[in-house]
Amino acid sequence: MKEKKQFFIPKNYDKKFEWIPGVSGWQHMAFVPVIALDYFILTHTPFDITNKLVISAVLLGLPWTLIGTRPVRENVSLYKHLYWEIEIYESTKTIQI
C-alpha cells in the first residue's frame, strides 16, 4: 500500500487569491475610480472609439504598473517608493535667498 506524501507548507505562505501577484485585495480598490473614469470616457466623450479604447487601456494600466512593479525591494510597491522619494525631496529642500 502506498503511503501518503506529506508536504511542509512554510508559515509565510499566503493562501489568498490574488489577481495580480503580490497585490492584496484592498489595493485593488485603486481600480474603482479608474473604471469609473473609463466608463465616463467611453460614454460621454465625442472621440473616436479607437481613441477611447486606447485611453481606457492606458488608464487601466497605470494603477497596475504602480501597484505591481517592485523597483528596489521585493516587498515595496512602486507607488510607495515614489511616495517616499517625494517625502525625502520635500523634507530636504533648502531655502534659497
Short mmCIF file of N, CA, C and O in Angstrom, two decimals:
data_model
loop_
_atom_site.label_atom_id
_atom_site.label_comp_id
_atom_site.label_asym_id
_atom_site.label_seq_id
_atom_site.Cartn_x
_atom_site.Cartn_y
_atom_site.Cartn_z
N MET A 1 0.83 -1.18 0.00
CA MET A 1 0.00 0.00 0.00
C MET A 1 0.88 1.25 0.00
O MET A 1 1.89 1.30 0.68
N LYS A 2 0.47 2.24 -0.77
CA LYS A 2 1.26 3.46 -0.86
C LYS A 2 0.99 4.37 0.33
O LYS A 2 -0.13 4.48 0.79
N GLU A 3 2.05 4.99 0.79
CA GLU A 3 1.91 5.95 1.88
C GLU A 3 1.58 7.32 1.29
O GLU A 3 2.02 7.66 0.20
N LYS A 4 0.84 8.09 2.03
CA LYS A 4 0.52 9.44 1.58
C LYS A 4 1.73 10.34 1.79
O LYS A 4 2.42 10.24 2.79
N LYS A 5 1.95 11.22 0.80
CA LYS A 5 3.06 12.15 0.92
C LYS A 5 2.65 13.30 1.84
O LYS A 5 1.52 13.75 1.82
N GLN A 6 3.59 13.74 2.63
CA GLN A 6 3.36 14.89 3.49
C GLN A 6 4.22 16.04 3.00
O GLN A 6 5.39 15.87 2.72
N PHE A 7 3.58 17.20 2.87
CA PHE A 7 4.27 18.37 2.39
C PHE A 7 4.38 19.40 3.51
O PHE A 7 3.46 19.57 4.28
N PHE A 8 5.50 20.07 3.54
CA PHE A 8 5.72 21.14 4.50
C PHE A 8 5.35 22.46 3.85
O PHE A 8 5.92 22.84 2.84
N ILE A 9 4.39 23.17 4.43
CA ILE A 9 3.99 24.49 3.92
C ILE A 9 4.56 25.53 4.87
O ILE A 9 4.25 25.53 6.05
N PRO A 10 5.41 26.43 4.36
CA PRO A 10 6.02 27.44 5.23
C PRO A 10 4.98 28.37 5.85
O PRO A 10 3.91 28.59 5.29
N LYS A 11 5.30 28.92 7.00
CA LYS A 11 4.37 29.80 7.70
C LYS A 11 4.15 31.12 6.98
O LYS A 11 3.11 31.75 7.12
N ASN A 12 5.13 31.57 6.19
CA ASN A 12 4.98 32.85 5.50
C ASN A 12 4.23 32.70 4.17
O ASN A 12 4.10 33.65 3.42
N TYR A 13 3.71 31.54 3.87
CA TYR A 13 2.94 31.32 2.65
C TYR A 13 1.54 31.91 2.83
O TYR A 13 0.87 31.66 3.82
N ASP A 14 1.13 32.70 1.87
CA ASP A 14 -0.18 33.34 1.92
C ASP A 14 -1.09 32.63 0.92
O ASP A 14 -0.80 32.61 -0.27
N LYS A 15 -2.19 32.08 1.39
CA LYS A 15 -3.03 31.26 0.53
C LYS A 15 -4.22 32.02 -0.05
O LYS A 15 -5.14 31.42 -0.58
N LYS A 16 -4.21 33.35 0.02
CA LYS A 16 -5.33 34.11 -0.51
C LYS A 16 -5.23 34.20 -2.05
O LYS A 16 -4.17 34.07 -2.63
N PHE A 17 -6.35 34.47 -2.67
CA PHE A 17 -6.42 34.61 -4.12
C PHE A 17 -5.93 36.00 -4.52
O PHE A 17 -6.31 36.99 -3.91
N GLU A 18 -5.09 36.06 -5.54
CA GLU A 18 -4.56 37.34 -6.00
C GLU A 18 -4.71 37.44 -7.51
O GLU A 18 -4.26 36.57 -8.24
N TRP A 19 -5.37 38.52 -7.97
CA TRP A 19 -5.46 38.75 -9.41
C TRP A 19 -4.11 39.16 -9.96
O TRP A 19 -3.70 38.72 -11.01
N ILE A 20 -3.45 40.04 -9.23
CA ILE A 20 -2.10 40.46 -9.58
C ILE A 20 -1.19 39.93 -8.47
O ILE A 20 -1.43 40.19 -7.31
N PRO A 21 -0.16 39.15 -8.81
CA PRO A 21 0.69 38.57 -7.76
C PRO A 21 1.32 39.63 -6.86
O PRO A 21 1.87 40.61 -7.34
N GLY A 22 1.18 39.45 -5.56
CA GLY A 22 1.75 40.36 -4.59
C GLY A 22 0.89 41.55 -4.25
O GLY A 22 1.31 42.41 -3.50
N VAL A 23 -0.34 41.61 -4.78
CA VAL A 23 -1.22 42.74 -4.53
C VAL A 23 -2.40 42.25 -3.69
O VAL A 23 -3.08 41.30 -4.07
N SER A 24 -2.63 42.90 -2.56
CA SER A 24 -3.70 42.48 -1.67
C SER A 24 -5.05 42.95 -2.19
O SER A 24 -5.14 43.75 -3.12
N GLY A 25 -6.11 42.48 -1.57
CA GLY A 25 -7.46 42.81 -2.01
C GLY A 25 -7.80 44.29 -1.89
O GLY A 25 -8.45 44.85 -2.76
N TRP A 26 -7.35 44.93 -0.82
CA TRP A 26 -7.67 46.34 -0.64
C TRP A 26 -6.94 47.22 -1.65
O TRP A 26 -7.41 48.30 -2.00
N GLN A 27 -5.80 46.78 -2.11
CA GLN A 27 -5.08 47.56 -3.11
C GLN A 27 -5.80 47.54 -4.46
O GLN A 27 -5.58 48.41 -5.29
N HIS A 28 -6.67 46.55 -4.67
CA HIS A 28 -7.45 46.51 -5.90
C HIS A 28 -8.48 47.63 -5.93
O HIS A 28 -9.02 47.94 -7.00
N MET A 29 -8.75 48.25 -4.80
CA MET A 29 -9.70 49.37 -4.78
C MET A 29 -9.17 50.57 -5.57
O MET A 29 -9.94 51.47 -5.91
N ALA A 30 -7.91 50.59 -5.90
CA ALA A 30 -7.35 51.66 -6.72
C ALA A 30 -7.94 51.62 -8.13
O ALA A 30 -7.92 52.63 -8.84
N PHE A 31 -8.47 50.48 -8.53
CA PHE A 31 -9.04 50.36 -9.87
C PHE A 31 -10.46 50.93 -9.96
O PHE A 31 -10.93 51.22 -11.05
N VAL A 32 -11.14 51.11 -8.85
CA VAL A 32 -12.54 51.58 -8.87
C VAL A 32 -12.66 52.98 -9.49
O VAL A 32 -13.46 53.17 -10.41
N PRO A 33 -11.88 53.99 -9.04
CA PRO A 33 -12.02 55.30 -9.69
C PRO A 33 -11.59 55.28 -11.15
O PRO A 33 -12.13 56.00 -11.98
N VAL A 34 -10.61 54.44 -11.48
CA VAL A 34 -10.15 54.36 -12.86
C VAL A 34 -11.23 53.76 -13.75
O VAL A 34 -11.47 54.22 -14.87
N ILE A 35 -11.92 52.74 -13.25
CA ILE A 35 -13.00 52.13 -14.02
C ILE A 35 -14.14 53.12 -14.20
O ILE A 35 -14.74 53.21 -15.28
N ALA A 36 -14.44 53.91 -13.16
CA ALA A 36 -15.47 54.94 -13.29
C ALA A 36 -15.07 56.00 -14.31
O ALA A 36 -15.89 56.43 -15.13
N LEU A 37 -13.81 56.40 -14.31
CA LEU A 37 -13.32 57.36 -15.29
C LEU A 37 -13.37 56.79 -16.71
O LEU A 37 -13.75 57.48 -17.66
N ASP A 38 -13.01 55.51 -16.85
CA ASP A 38 -13.10 54.86 -18.15
C ASP A 38 -14.55 54.80 -18.65
O ASP A 38 -14.81 55.02 -19.84
N TYR A 39 -15.47 54.52 -17.77
CA TYR A 39 -16.88 54.49 -18.15
C TYR A 39 -17.32 55.87 -18.64
O TYR A 39 -18.01 55.98 -19.67
N PHE A 40 -16.92 56.91 -17.92
CA PHE A 40 -17.27 58.27 -18.32
C PHE A 40 -16.67 58.60 -19.69
O PHE A 40 -17.32 59.20 -20.54
N ILE A 41 -15.42 58.22 -19.91
CA ILE A 41 -14.76 58.48 -21.19
C ILE A 41 -15.46 57.74 -22.32
O ILE A 41 -15.70 58.30 -23.40
N LEU A 42 -15.80 56.48 -22.08
CA LEU A 42 -16.43 55.68 -23.14
C LEU A 42 -17.84 56.15 -23.49
O LEU A 42 -18.28 56.00 -24.62
N THR A 43 -18.56 56.69 -22.53
CA THR A 43 -19.95 57.04 -22.79
C THR A 43 -20.19 58.52 -23.07
O THR A 43 -21.17 58.84 -23.74
N HIS A 44 -19.35 59.41 -22.59
CA HIS A 44 -19.67 60.83 -22.66
C HIS A 44 -18.71 61.69 -23.48
O HIS A 44 -18.87 62.90 -23.52
N THR A 45 -17.70 61.11 -24.09
CA THR A 45 -16.76 61.93 -24.86
C THR A 45 -16.99 61.72 -26.36
O THR A 45 -17.38 60.64 -26.79
N PRO A 46 -16.73 62.75 -27.16
CA PRO A 46 -17.01 62.67 -28.60
C PRO A 46 -15.86 62.08 -29.43
O PRO A 46 -15.87 62.20 -30.65
N PHE A 47 -14.88 61.44 -28.81
CA PHE A 47 -13.75 60.90 -29.55
C PHE A 47 -14.15 59.65 -30.32
O PHE A 47 -15.18 59.04 -30.07
N ASP A 48 -13.27 59.25 -31.25
CA ASP A 48 -13.45 58.00 -31.98
C ASP A 48 -13.28 56.82 -31.02
O ASP A 48 -12.56 56.93 -30.02
N ILE A 49 -13.93 55.70 -31.32
CA ILE A 49 -13.91 54.55 -30.39
C ILE A 49 -12.50 54.00 -30.20
O ILE A 49 -12.15 53.57 -29.10
N THR A 50 -11.66 54.06 -31.23
CA THR A 50 -10.29 53.55 -31.06
C THR A 50 -9.50 54.43 -30.08
O THR A 50 -8.74 53.92 -29.26
N ASN A 51 -9.71 55.74 -30.17
CA ASN A 51 -9.03 56.64 -29.22
C ASN A 51 -9.54 56.41 -27.80
O ASN A 51 -8.77 56.44 -26.83
N LYS A 52 -10.84 56.18 -27.66
CA LYS A 52 -11.41 55.91 -26.34
C LYS A 52 -10.82 54.64 -25.74
O LYS A 52 -10.49 54.59 -24.55
N LEU A 53 -10.70 53.61 -26.56
CA LEU A 53 -10.16 52.34 -26.06
C LEU A 53 -8.69 52.45 -25.68
O LEU A 53 -8.25 51.86 -24.69
N VAL A 54 -7.92 53.20 -26.45
CA VAL A 54 -6.50 53.39 -26.12
C VAL A 54 -6.35 54.14 -24.80
O VAL A 54 -5.57 53.76 -23.92
N ILE A 55 -7.13 55.21 -24.65
CA ILE A 55 -7.07 55.99 -23.40
C ILE A 55 -7.50 55.13 -22.22
O ILE A 55 -6.88 55.14 -21.15
N SER A 56 -8.55 54.33 -22.40
CA SER A 56 -9.02 53.45 -21.31
C SER A 56 -7.98 52.41 -20.95
O SER A 56 -7.77 52.10 -19.77
N ALA A 57 -7.32 51.84 -21.95
CA ALA A 57 -6.29 50.83 -21.68
C ALA A 57 -5.11 51.43 -20.93
O ALA A 57 -4.58 50.81 -19.99
N VAL A 58 -4.71 52.63 -21.31
CA VAL A 58 -3.60 53.30 -20.61
C VAL A 58 -4.00 53.60 -19.17
O VAL A 58 -3.21 53.39 -18.23
N LEU A 59 -5.22 54.11 -18.98
CA LEU A 59 -5.67 54.42 -17.61
C LEU A 59 -5.80 53.17 -16.75
O LEU A 59 -5.52 53.20 -15.56
N LEU A 60 -6.22 52.04 -17.34
CA LEU A 60 -6.29 50.80 -16.56
C LEU A 60 -4.91 50.24 -16.27
O LEU A 60 -4.71 49.56 -15.27
N GLY A 61 -3.94 50.50 -17.14
CA GLY A 61 -2.59 50.00 -16.93
C GLY A 61 -1.81 50.78 -15.90
O GLY A 61 -0.88 50.26 -15.29
N LEU A 62 -2.18 52.03 -15.67
CA LEU A 62 -1.44 52.87 -14.72
C LEU A 62 -1.48 52.34 -13.29
O LEU A 62 -0.42 52.18 -12.67
N PRO A 63 -2.66 52.03 -12.71
CA PRO A 63 -2.63 51.51 -11.34
C PRO A 63 -1.94 50.15 -11.24
O PRO A 63 -1.25 49.86 -10.27
N TRP A 64 -2.10 49.33 -12.28
CA TRP A 64 -1.45 48.02 -12.27
C TRP A 64 0.06 48.19 -12.23
O TRP A 64 0.77 47.49 -11.52
N THR A 65 0.58 49.16 -12.99
CA THR A 65 2.02 49.42 -13.01
C THR A 65 2.50 49.94 -11.66
O THR A 65 3.52 49.50 -11.15
N LEU A 66 1.74 50.89 -11.08
CA LEU A 66 2.17 51.48 -9.81
C LEU A 66 2.10 50.48 -8.66
O LEU A 66 2.92 50.53 -7.74
N ILE A 67 1.13 49.57 -8.70
CA ILE A 67 0.97 48.61 -7.61
C ILE A 67 1.82 47.37 -7.83
O ILE A 67 2.44 46.85 -6.91
N GLY A 68 1.87 46.88 -9.05
CA GLY A 68 2.51 45.60 -9.32
C GLY A 68 4.01 45.64 -9.50
O GLY A 68 4.67 44.63 -9.33
N THR A 69 4.58 46.79 -9.83
CA THR A 69 6.02 46.88 -10.07
C THR A 69 6.77 47.04 -8.76
O THR A 69 6.39 47.82 -7.91
N ARG A 70 7.83 46.29 -8.59
CA ARG A 70 8.67 46.35 -7.40
C ARG A 70 10.07 46.81 -7.83
O ARG A 70 10.90 46.01 -8.23
N PRO A 71 10.37 48.13 -7.78
CA PRO A 71 11.61 48.62 -8.37
C PRO A 71 12.87 48.33 -7.56
O PRO A 71 13.91 48.04 -8.13
N VAL A 72 12.79 48.45 -6.24
CA VAL A 72 14.01 48.36 -5.43
C VAL A 72 14.02 47.08 -4.61
O VAL A 72 14.94 46.28 -4.71
N ARG A 73 13.00 46.91 -3.79
CA ARG A 73 12.91 45.72 -2.95
C ARG A 73 11.67 44.94 -3.33
O ARG A 73 10.72 45.48 -3.88
N GLU A 74 11.66 43.67 -3.01
CA GLU A 74 10.57 42.80 -3.41
C GLU A 74 9.26 43.13 -2.71
O GLU A 74 8.19 42.92 -3.26
N ASN A 75 9.31 43.68 -1.52
CA ASN A 75 8.09 43.90 -0.75
C ASN A 75 7.64 45.37 -0.74
O ASN A 75 6.76 45.72 0.02
N VAL A 76 8.22 46.23 -1.57
CA VAL A 76 7.83 47.64 -1.62
C VAL A 76 7.32 47.96 -3.01
O VAL A 76 8.03 47.79 -4.00
N SER A 77 6.07 48.43 -3.09
CA SER A 77 5.47 48.76 -4.38
C SER A 77 6.06 50.04 -4.94
O SER A 77 6.64 50.85 -4.21
N LEU A 78 5.86 50.24 -6.24
CA LEU A 78 6.38 51.42 -6.90
C LEU A 78 5.74 52.69 -6.35
O LEU A 78 6.41 53.69 -6.14
N TYR A 79 4.42 52.65 -6.08
CA TYR A 79 3.78 53.86 -5.57
C TYR A 79 4.30 54.25 -4.19
O TYR A 79 4.46 55.42 -3.89
N LYS A 80 4.62 53.27 -3.34
CA LYS A 80 5.20 53.58 -2.03
C LYS A 80 6.61 54.15 -2.20
O LYS A 80 7.00 55.10 -1.51
N HIS A 81 7.38 53.56 -3.10
CA HIS A 81 8.74 54.02 -3.34
C HIS A 81 8.73 55.46 -3.85
O HIS A 81 9.50 56.30 -3.38
N LEU A 82 7.84 55.77 -4.80
CA LEU A 82 7.75 57.14 -5.32
C LEU A 82 7.28 58.10 -4.23
O LEU A 82 7.77 59.24 -4.15
N TYR A 83 6.34 57.66 -3.40
CA TYR A 83 5.86 58.50 -2.30
C TYR A 83 6.99 58.83 -1.33
O TYR A 83 7.14 59.97 -0.91
N TRP A 84 7.79 57.83 -1.00
CA TRP A 84 8.90 58.07 -0.09
C TRP A 84 9.94 58.98 -0.72
O TRP A 84 10.54 59.82 -0.05
N GLU A 85 10.19 58.83 -2.02
CA GLU A 85 11.15 59.71 -2.70
C GLU A 85 10.67 61.16 -2.65
O GLU A 85 11.46 62.08 -2.43
N ILE A 86 9.38 61.38 -2.86
CA ILE A 86 8.83 62.73 -2.80
C ILE A 86 8.93 63.29 -1.38
O ILE A 86 9.27 64.45 -1.18
N GLU A 87 8.64 62.46 -0.37
CA GLU A 87 8.77 62.90 1.02
C GLU A 87 10.20 63.31 1.35
O GLU A 87 10.43 64.33 2.00
N ILE A 88 11.16 62.52 0.90
CA ILE A 88 12.57 62.84 1.16
C ILE A 88 12.94 64.13 0.45
O ILE A 88 13.60 65.00 1.02
N TYR A 89 12.49 64.29 -0.78
CA TYR A 89 12.79 65.51 -1.53
C TYR A 89 12.18 66.73 -0.84
O TYR A 89 12.83 67.76 -0.73
N GLU A 90 10.94 66.61 -0.39
CA GLU A 90 10.27 67.74 0.29
C GLU A 90 10.94 68.07 1.61
O GLU A 90 11.02 69.23 2.00
N SER A 91 11.40 67.07 2.34
CA SER A 91 11.99 67.33 3.66
C SER A 91 13.42 67.87 3.55
O SER A 91 13.91 68.47 4.51
N THR A 92 14.08 67.68 2.44
CA THR A 92 15.47 68.14 2.31
C THR A 92 15.60 69.38 1.45
O THR A 92 16.69 69.73 1.03
N LYS A 93 14.49 70.06 1.20
CA LYS A 93 14.57 71.31 0.44
C LYS A 93 15.35 72.35 1.25
O LYS A 93 15.24 72.44 2.46
N THR A 94 16.13 73.13 0.53
CA THR A 94 16.84 74.22 1.18
C THR A 94 16.22 75.54 0.75
O THR A 94 15.73 75.67 -0.38
N ILE A 95 16.28 76.50 1.63
CA ILE A 95 15.73 77.81 1.32
C ILE A 95 16.79 78.61 0.56
O ILE A 95 17.91 78.79 1.04
N GLN A 96 16.41 79.07 -0.62
CA GLN A 96 17.33 79.85 -1.43
C GLN A 96 16.95 81.33 -1.32
O GLN A 96 15.80 81.68 -1.48
N ILE A 97 17.93 82.15 -1.04
CA ILE A 97 17.68 83.60 -0.88
C ILE A 97 18.12 84.32 -2.12
O ILE A 97 19.08 84.09 -2.72
#
